[in-house]
mmCIF file of C-alpha atoms in Angstrom:
data_model
loop_
_atom_site.group_PDB
_atom_site.id
_atom_site.type_symbol
_atom_site.label_atom_id
_atom_site.label_comp_id
_atom_site.label_asym_id
_atom_site.label_seq_id
_atom_site.Cartn_x
_atom_site.Cartn_y
_atom_site.Cartn_z
ATOM 1 C CA MET A 1 54.700 -23.217 -13.611
ATOM 2 C CA ALA A 2 52.167 -25.809 -14.765
ATOM 3 C CA PHE A 3 49.992 -24.914 -17.740
ATOM 4 C CA HIS A 4 46.569 -26.373 -18.387
ATOM 5 C CA ASN A 5 46.681 -29.022 -21.035
ATOM 6 C CA PRO A 6 43.625 -28.660 -23.301
ATOM 7 C CA GLU A 7 43.726 -32.407 -23.729
ATOM 8 C CA ASP A 8 43.241 -32.971 -19.981
ATOM 9 C CA THR A 9 39.483 -32.597 -20.267
ATOM 10 C CA ASP A 10 39.320 -35.216 -22.931
ATOM 11 C CA SER A 11 41.606 -37.409 -20.845
ATOM 12 C CA ILE A 12 39.344 -37.053 -17.809
ATOM 13 C CA LYS A 13 36.314 -37.739 -19.928
ATOM 14 C CA LYS A 14 37.940 -40.853 -21.348
ATOM 15 C CA MET A 15 39.240 -42.033 -17.995
ATOM 16 C CA ASN A 16 36.226 -41.113 -15.852
ATOM 17 C CA PRO A 17 33.211 -40.614 -18.095
ATOM 18 C CA ASP A 18 30.727 -40.850 -15.212
ATOM 19 C CA THR A 19 32.618 -38.270 -13.157
ATOM 20 C CA PHE A 20 32.963 -35.928 -16.133
ATOM 21 C CA ASN A 21 29.286 -36.189 -17.025
ATOM 22 C CA SER A 22 28.315 -35.585 -13.398
ATOM 23 C CA LEU A 23 30.474 -32.437 -13.137
ATOM 24 C CA ASP A 24 29.226 -31.198 -16.498
ATOM 25 C CA ARG A 25 25.645 -31.696 -15.387
ATOM 26 C CA VAL A 26 26.238 -29.846 -12.109
ATOM 27 C CA LYS A 27 27.669 -26.880 -14.019
ATOM 28 C CA LYS A 28 24.681 -26.835 -16.350
ATOM 29 C CA GLN A 29 22.268 -27.068 -13.441
ATOM 30 C CA ALA A 30 24.042 -24.181 -11.679
ATOM 31 C CA LEU A 31 23.903 -22.116 -14.854
ATOM 32 C CA ALA A 32 20.222 -22.940 -15.354
ATOM 33 C CA SER A 33 19.519 -21.968 -11.737
ATOM 34 C CA ASP A 34 21.308 -18.622 -12.211
ATOM 35 C CA ILE A 35 19.332 -17.934 -15.370
ATOM 36 C CA ARG A 36 16.051 -18.928 -13.743
ATOM 37 C CA TRP A 37 16.490 -16.792 -10.640
ATOM 38 C CA GLY A 38 17.979 -13.903 -12.608
ATOM 39 C CA THR A 39 15.009 -13.920 -14.963
ATOM 40 C CA LEU A 40 12.558 -14.149 -12.063
ATOM 41 C CA PHE A 41 14.308 -11.318 -10.216
ATOM 42 C CA ARG A 42 14.085 -9.039 -13.238
ATOM 43 C CA ALA A 43 10.578 -9.995 -14.341
ATOM 44 C CA VAL A 44 8.697 -10.145 -11.036
ATOM 45 C CA ALA A 45 6.048 -7.429 -10.742
ATOM 46 C CA ASP A 46 6.885 -6.629 -7.105
ATOM 47 C CA PRO A 47 9.764 -4.427 -5.900
ATOM 48 C CA ILE A 48 12.742 -6.358 -4.482
ATOM 49 C CA ILE A 49 15.887 -5.195 -2.684
ATOM 50 C CA ILE A 50 18.773 -7.398 -1.563
ATOM 51 C CA GLY A 51 21.377 -5.986 0.798
ATOM 52 C CA ASP A 52 23.401 -6.404 3.953
ATOM 53 C CA GLU A 53 24.063 -4.397 7.092
ATOM 54 C CA GLU A 54 26.122 -1.863 5.168
ATOM 55 C CA GLY A 55 23.579 -1.147 2.480
ATOM 56 C CA ILE A 56 21.827 -2.142 -0.738
ATOM 57 C CA LEU A 57 23.536 -4.653 -3.019
ATOM 58 C CA VAL A 58 20.991 -4.892 -5.806
ATOM 59 C CA CYS A 59 17.380 -4.009 -6.638
ATOM 60 C CA ASN A 60 15.088 -5.220 -9.399
ATOM 61 C CA PRO A 61 13.541 -3.168 -12.260
ATOM 62 C CA CYS A 62 10.197 -2.886 -10.452
ATOM 63 C CA PHE A 63 11.875 -1.137 -7.509
ATOM 64 C CA GLU A 64 13.680 1.151 -9.957
ATOM 65 C CA LYS A 65 10.405 2.018 -11.686
ATOM 66 C CA LEU A 66 8.528 2.794 -8.466
ATOM 67 C CA THR A 67 11.289 4.892 -6.919
ATOM 68 C CA GLY A 68 12.684 6.463 -10.078
ATOM 69 C CA LEU A 69 16.182 5.335 -8.995
ATOM 70 C CA THR A 70 18.566 2.930 -10.735
ATOM 71 C CA SER A 71 20.638 0.192 -9.115
ATOM 72 C CA GLU A 72 23.792 2.145 -9.958
ATOM 73 C CA GLU A 73 22.498 5.215 -8.102
ATOM 74 C CA ILE A 74 21.782 3.398 -4.841
ATOM 75 C CA LEU A 75 24.340 0.562 -4.874
ATOM 76 C CA GLY A 76 26.018 0.363 -1.476
ATOM 77 C CA TYR A 77 23.764 2.999 0.067
ATOM 78 C CA PRO A 78 22.459 2.411 3.595
ATOM 79 C CA ILE A 79 18.660 2.675 3.714
ATOM 80 C CA SER A 80 18.955 5.958 5.619
ATOM 81 C CA HIS A 81 20.951 7.459 2.717
ATOM 82 C CA LEU A 82 18.388 6.737 0.017
ATOM 83 C CA PRO A 83 17.336 10.047 -1.577
ATOM 84 C CA MET A 84 13.750 9.812 -0.326
ATOM 85 C CA CYS A 85 14.947 8.935 3.186
ATOM 86 C CA HIS A 86 17.558 11.696 3.196
ATOM 87 C CA SER A 87 15.011 14.385 2.247
ATOM 88 C CA HIS A 88 12.161 12.978 4.390
ATOM 89 C CA PRO A 89 13.764 10.866 7.157
ATOM 90 C CA GLU A 90 10.434 10.417 8.928
ATOM 91 C CA ASP A 91 9.257 8.322 5.955
ATOM 92 C CA CYS A 92 11.996 5.739 6.511
ATOM 93 C CA ASN A 93 12.182 5.331 10.293
ATOM 94 C CA LEU A 94 10.201 2.102 10.293
ATOM 95 C CA PHE A 95 12.027 0.732 7.244
ATOM 96 C CA ILE A 96 15.423 1.378 8.871
ATOM 97 C CA LYS A 97 14.262 -0.243 12.100
ATOM 98 C CA TYR A 98 13.108 -3.425 10.337
ATOM 99 C CA TRP A 99 16.249 -3.506 8.150
ATOM 100 C CA LYS A 100 18.569 -3.479 11.174
ATOM 101 C CA GLU A 101 16.815 -5.961 13.454
ATOM 102 C CA PRO A 102 16.691 -9.681 12.510
ATOM 103 C CA THR A 103 13.917 -10.129 15.082
ATOM 104 C CA TYR A 104 11.581 -8.452 12.578
ATOM 105 C CA THR A 105 12.248 -11.023 9.858
ATOM 106 C CA GLY A 106 9.076 -11.876 7.923
ATOM 107 C CA LYS A 107 6.988 -9.216 9.665
ATOM 108 C CA ARG A 108 5.019 -6.816 7.495
ATOM 109 C CA PHE A 109 5.150 -3.043 7.585
ATOM 110 C CA SER A 110 4.203 -0.139 5.339
ATOM 111 C CA TRP A 111 6.718 2.150 3.679
ATOM 112 C CA SER A 112 5.422 5.358 2.125
ATOM 113 C CA PHE A 113 7.706 7.776 0.296
ATOM 114 C CA THR A 114 7.816 10.374 -2.477
ATOM 115 C CA ASN A 115 9.622 9.168 -5.602
ATOM 116 C CA THR A 116 11.735 11.219 -8.020
ATOM 117 C CA GLN A 117 8.579 12.160 -9.984
ATOM 118 C CA GLN A 118 7.103 13.624 -6.757
ATOM 119 C CA LYS A 119 4.453 10.909 -6.632
ATOM 120 C CA ARG A 120 3.520 9.419 -3.280
ATOM 121 C CA ILE A 121 4.117 5.642 -3.213
ATOM 122 C CA VAL A 122 2.980 3.178 -0.529
ATOM 123 C CA LEU A 123 4.509 -0.296 -0.291
ATOM 124 C CA ASP A 124 3.521 -3.245 1.879
ATOM 125 C CA MET A 125 6.952 -4.650 2.844
ATOM 126 C CA GLN A 126 8.588 -7.751 4.315
ATOM 127 C CA ILE A 127 12.267 -8.344 5.076
ATOM 128 C CA VAL A 128 13.689 -11.856 5.429
ATOM 129 C CA PHE A 129 17.154 -12.286 6.939
ATOM 130 C CA VAL A 130 19.249 -14.999 5.291
ATOM 131 C CA THR A 131 22.666 -16.174 6.543
ATOM 132 C CA ILE A 132 25.152 -17.315 3.884
ATOM 133 C CA GLU A 133 28.757 -18.129 4.872
ATOM 134 C CA ASP A 134 28.566 -16.050 8.067
ATOM 135 C CA ASN A 135 27.115 -13.079 6.179
ATOM 136 C CA ILE A 136 23.592 -11.893 6.976
ATOM 137 C CA PHE A 137 21.703 -10.702 3.924
ATOM 138 C CA ARG A 138 18.380 -8.882 3.764
ATOM 139 C CA PHE A 139 15.922 -10.095 1.154
ATOM 140 C CA CYS A 140 13.259 -7.412 1.009
ATOM 141 C CA ILE A 141 10.130 -7.735 -1.123
ATOM 142 C CA GLY A 142 7.225 -5.318 -1.297
ATOM 143 C CA ARG A 143 3.818 -4.912 -2.849
ATOM 144 C CA ASP A 144 2.582 -1.660 -4.334
ATOM 145 C CA ILE A 145 -0.602 -0.692 -2.449
ATOM 146 C CA THR A 146 -0.619 2.955 -3.539
ATOM 147 C CA HIS A 147 -3.923 2.684 -5.408
ATOM 148 C CA GLU A 148 -5.634 0.800 -2.581
ATOM 149 C CA THR A 149 -4.376 3.320 -0.021
ATOM 150 C CA GLU A 150 -5.577 6.262 -2.115
ATOM 151 C CA LEU A 151 -8.987 4.617 -2.486
ATOM 152 C CA ILE A 152 -9.313 4.165 1.274
ATOM 153 C CA GLU A 153 -8.265 7.778 1.864
ATOM 154 C CA GLU A 154 -10.869 9.014 -0.651
ATOM 155 C CA GLN A 155 -13.561 6.936 1.052
ATOM 156 C CA GLU A 156 -12.550 8.302 4.455
ATOM 157 C CA ILE A 157 -12.801 11.861 3.101
ATOM 158 C CA ALA A 158 -16.255 11.079 1.691
ATOM 159 C CA LEU A 159 -17.281 9.562 5.037
ATOM 160 C CA ARG A 160 -16.202 12.679 6.941
ATOM 161 C CA GLN A 161 -18.120 14.877 4.488
ATOM 162 C CA ILE A 162 -21.250 12.730 4.906
ATOM 163 C CA ASP A 163 -20.954 13.023 8.707
ATOM 164 C CA LYS A 164 -20.696 16.795 8.357
ATOM 165 C CA ASN A 165 -23.676 16.956 5.995
ATOM 166 C CA MET A 166 -25.778 14.779 8.305
ATOM 167 C CA ALA A 167 -25.030 17.016 11.270
ATOM 168 C CA GLN A 168 -26.052 20.056 9.223
ATOM 169 C CA LEU A 169 -29.253 18.320 8.072
ATOM 170 C CA ALA A 170 -30.196 17.415 11.643
ATOM 171 C CA ALA A 171 -29.639 21.007 12.798
ATOM 172 C CA LEU A 172 -31.544 22.396 9.816
ATOM 173 C CA ASN A 173 -34.439 20.030 10.518
ATOM 174 C CA ASP A 174 -34.804 21.335 14.067
ATOM 175 C CA GLU A 175 -34.374 24.958 12.990
ATOM 176 C CA ILE A 176 -37.270 24.610 10.528
ATOM 177 C CA ARG A 177 -39.704 22.336 12.378
ATOM 178 C CA ASN A 178 -39.609 24.157 15.704
ATOM 179 C CA PRO A 179 -40.751 27.523 14.273
ATOM 180 C CA LEU A 180 -43.323 25.721 12.092
ATOM 181 C CA THR A 181 -44.867 24.211 15.206
ATOM 182 C CA LEU A 182 -45.219 27.660 16.747
ATOM 183 C CA ILE A 183 -46.681 29.075 13.509
ATOM 184 C CA SER A 184 -49.247 26.255 13.324
ATOM 185 C CA MET A 185 -50.284 26.786 16.947
ATOM 186 C CA SER A 186 -50.602 30.521 16.409
ATOM 187 C CA ALA A 187 -52.639 30.099 13.184
ATOM 188 C CA GLY A 188 -54.976 27.677 14.934
ATOM 189 C CA MET A 189 -56.032 30.414 17.316
ATOM 190 C CA HIS A 190 -57.335 32.663 14.520
ATOM 191 C CA GLU A 191 -59.898 31.131 12.208
ATOM 192 C CA GLY A 192 -60.496 32.517 8.721
ATOM 193 C CA PRO A 193 -59.099 32.581 5.180
ATOM 194 C CA GLU A 194 -55.647 33.602 6.380
ATOM 195 C CA GLN A 195 -55.520 30.623 8.694
ATOM 196 C CA ILE A 196 -56.036 28.231 5.772
ATOM 197 C CA LYS A 197 -53.277 29.873 3.721
ATOM 198 C CA ILE A 198 -50.859 29.763 6.669
ATOM 199 C CA LEU A 199 -51.578 26.105 7.405
ATOM 200 C CA GLU A 200 -51.205 25.208 3.717
ATOM 201 C CA GLY A 201 -47.832 26.952 3.698
ATOM 202 C CA VAL A 202 -46.802 25.114 6.854
ATOM 203 C CA GLN A 203 -47.794 21.791 5.274
ATOM 204 C CA MET A 204 -45.792 22.611 2.133
ATOM 205 C CA ILE A 205 -42.704 23.375 4.200
ATOM 206 C CA ASN A 206 -43.244 20.208 6.252
ATOM 207 C CA THR A 207 -43.289 18.212 3.023
ATOM 208 C CA LEU A 208 -39.955 19.729 2.027
ATOM 209 C CA VAL A 209 -38.515 18.944 5.449
ATOM 210 C CA ASP A 210 -39.735 15.357 5.117
ATOM 211 C CA ARG A 211 -37.685 15.144 1.931
ATOM 212 C CA LEU A 212 -34.690 16.376 3.900
ATOM 213 C CA ASP A 213 -35.369 13.596 6.419
ATOM 214 C CA GLN A 214 -35.408 11.088 3.602
ATOM 215 C CA GLY A 215 -32.053 12.423 2.395
ATOM 216 C CA PHE A 216 -30.753 12.066 5.956
ATOM 217 C CA THR A 217 -31.842 8.427 6.009
ATOM 218 C CA GLU A 218 -30.215 7.737 2.626
ATOM 219 C CA SER A 219 -27.021 9.449 3.770
ATOM 220 C CA GLU A 220 -26.958 7.236 6.845
ATOM 221 C CA LYS A 221 -27.208 4.163 4.609
ATOM 222 C CA VAL A 222 -24.357 5.400 2.409
ATOM 223 C CA ARG A 223 -22.322 6.239 5.506
ATOM 224 C CA LYS A 224 -22.730 2.729 6.926
ATOM 225 C CA PHE A 225 -21.858 1.183 3.555
ATOM 226 C CA LEU A 226 -18.691 3.282 3.190
ATOM 227 C CA LYS A 227 -17.614 2.575 6.745
ATOM 228 C CA ARG A 228 -18.105 -1.171 6.280
ATOM 229 C CA THR A 229 -16.279 -1.069 2.935
ATOM 230 C CA ILE A 230 -13.294 0.755 4.453
ATOM 231 C CA GLN A 231 -13.088 -1.750 7.312
ATOM 232 C CA ASP A 232 -13.358 -4.755 4.980
ATOM 233 C CA PHE A 233 -10.811 -3.276 2.570
ATOM 234 C CA SER A 234 -8.318 -2.541 5.351
ATOM 235 C CA THR A 235 -8.719 -6.050 6.758
ATOM 236 C CA ALA A 236 -8.199 -7.589 3.308
ATOM 237 C CA LEU A 237 -4.977 -5.596 2.820
ATOM 238 C CA GLU A 238 -3.651 -6.804 6.179
ATOM 239 C CA GLU A 239 -4.471 -10.442 5.437
ATOM 240 C CA GLU A 240 -2.951 -10.570 1.936
#
């Protein structure tokens, strides 16, 4: 059995200094590359998963924080066996579909799930398929759009409420003005002090109804603004 001679390195260095320096530099560059990508993987503010057909190989701290799961808990798990997918499989159907099919590489999709703290999370996801030595790996990176999604949902709720209020205002307007018209016509047929009081009351109510009309107009402006904001916001999310 041949044992490594600790002097061999010095011998190589003395005999082939250029070759030794070149190999030494390659090792240092490889080490620097590992450190650089390892640091980036851990520090990046977006959730990242790397895996293969069988399951997850590693995830970064951001993914752990958003899901409430650690790498050790999900290592080797297929996507369908993640805790949130096991308890709510409908949440992961699209994720599983994109994970399995290389034809979806680079295409964006949304993944919403409930994490271990029972908080609803929404991620904008992309999966890139990378082949290394006949193995196909999935490099999956996401972007947390939970806040943006919640904001859009709140605006949509406000928009529906405004639509409801406007419909009620329009109905109320007709229900008040139509009887007022009849009252005015009836009062006009009977002159006297009572007629003046009735017409003054009708005018007062008309003034109040005009204020309702003004509120209707303002609500319509707010409605259009919210609708435009929701559309612009949704388009911006899709383009990013």
